[in-house]
Coordinates of C-alpha atoms in Angstrom, one line a residue:
X1 CA 0.0 0.0 0.0
X2 CA 1.2 3.5 -0.9
X3 CA 1.6 5.8 2.1
X4 CA -0.6 8.9 1.4
X5 CA -0.8 12.4 3.0
X6 CA -4.3 13.1 4.3
X7 CA -5.5 16.4 5.6
X8 CA -8.7 15.5 7.6
X9 CA -10.8 18.7 7.9
X10 CA -13.9 19.2 10.0
X11 CA -16.0 21.8 11.7
X12 CA -17.0 21.4 15.3
X13 CA -19.7 19.1 16.8
X14 CA -21.1 16.2 15.0
X15 CA -18.9 16.6 11.9
X16 CA -15.8 16.2 14.2
X17 CA -17.3 13.0 15.7
X18 CA -18.0 11.6 12.3
X19 CA -14.4 12.4 11.2
X20 CA -13.0 10.6 14.1
X21 CA -15.0 7.5 13.2
X22 CA -13.0 7.4 10.0
X23 CA -9.7 7.1 11.9
X24 CA -9.2 3.4 11.2
X25 CA -9.2 4.1 7.4
X26 CA -6.2 6.5 7.9
X27 CA -4.0 3.9 9.6
X28 CA -0.7 3.6 7.7
X29 CA -0.9 7.1 6.2
X30 CA 0.4 10.5 7.3
X31 CA -2.6 12.3 8.8
X32 CA -3.0 16.0 9.8
X33 CA -6.2 17.2 11.4
X34 CA -7.7 20.7 10.9
X35 CA -10.5 22.1 12.8
X36 CA -11.9 25.1 14.6
X37 CA -11.8 24.0 18.2
X38 CA -8.6 23.8 20.3
X39 CA -10.0 21.3 22.7
X40 CA -10.3 18.7 19.9
X41 CA -6.5 18.4 20.0
X42 CA -6.9 15.9 22.9
X43 CA -8.8 13.6 20.6
X44 CA -6.0 13.1 18.2
X45 CA -2.9 13.2 20.4
X46 CA 0.3 12.4 18.6
X47 CA -1.0 13.5 15.3
X48 CA -0.4 16.8 13.6
X49 CA -3.1 19.3 14.5
X50 CA -4.0 22.7 13.0
X51 CA -6.5 25.2 14.4
X52 CA -8.3 27.8 12.3
X53 CA -11.0 30.3 13.1
X54 CA -14.5 29.4 12.6
X55 CA -16.1 31.2 9.7
X56 CA -19.5 31.4 8.0
X57 CA -21.0 33.3 5.2
X58 CA -22.7 35.5 7.8
X59 CA -19.4 36.5 9.3
X60 CA -17.4 38.3 6.5
X61 CA -14.5 39.3 8.7
X62 CA -14.0 35.8 10.0
X63 CA -14.2 34.4 6.4
X64 CA -11.6 37.0 5.3
X65 CA -9.2 36.0 8.1
X66 CA -9.6 32.3 7.3
X67 CA -9.0 32.9 3.6
X68 CA -5.7 34.8 4.5
X69 CA -4.4 31.9 6.7

């Protein structure tokens, strides 16, 4: 099997829970997680973790900041 790089991205809440249910599929690959809540870092200890601000179409400023990141 070829080792792949995976960026697992999720918003908070139920989507994060669903993403964690996929972790077995990521075994043997290089996985990095990206989400909007710092406390989710504990769920993926030992994995690379990235935090971004939460942004919606109703929050233009937050969307611009996220785009620049």
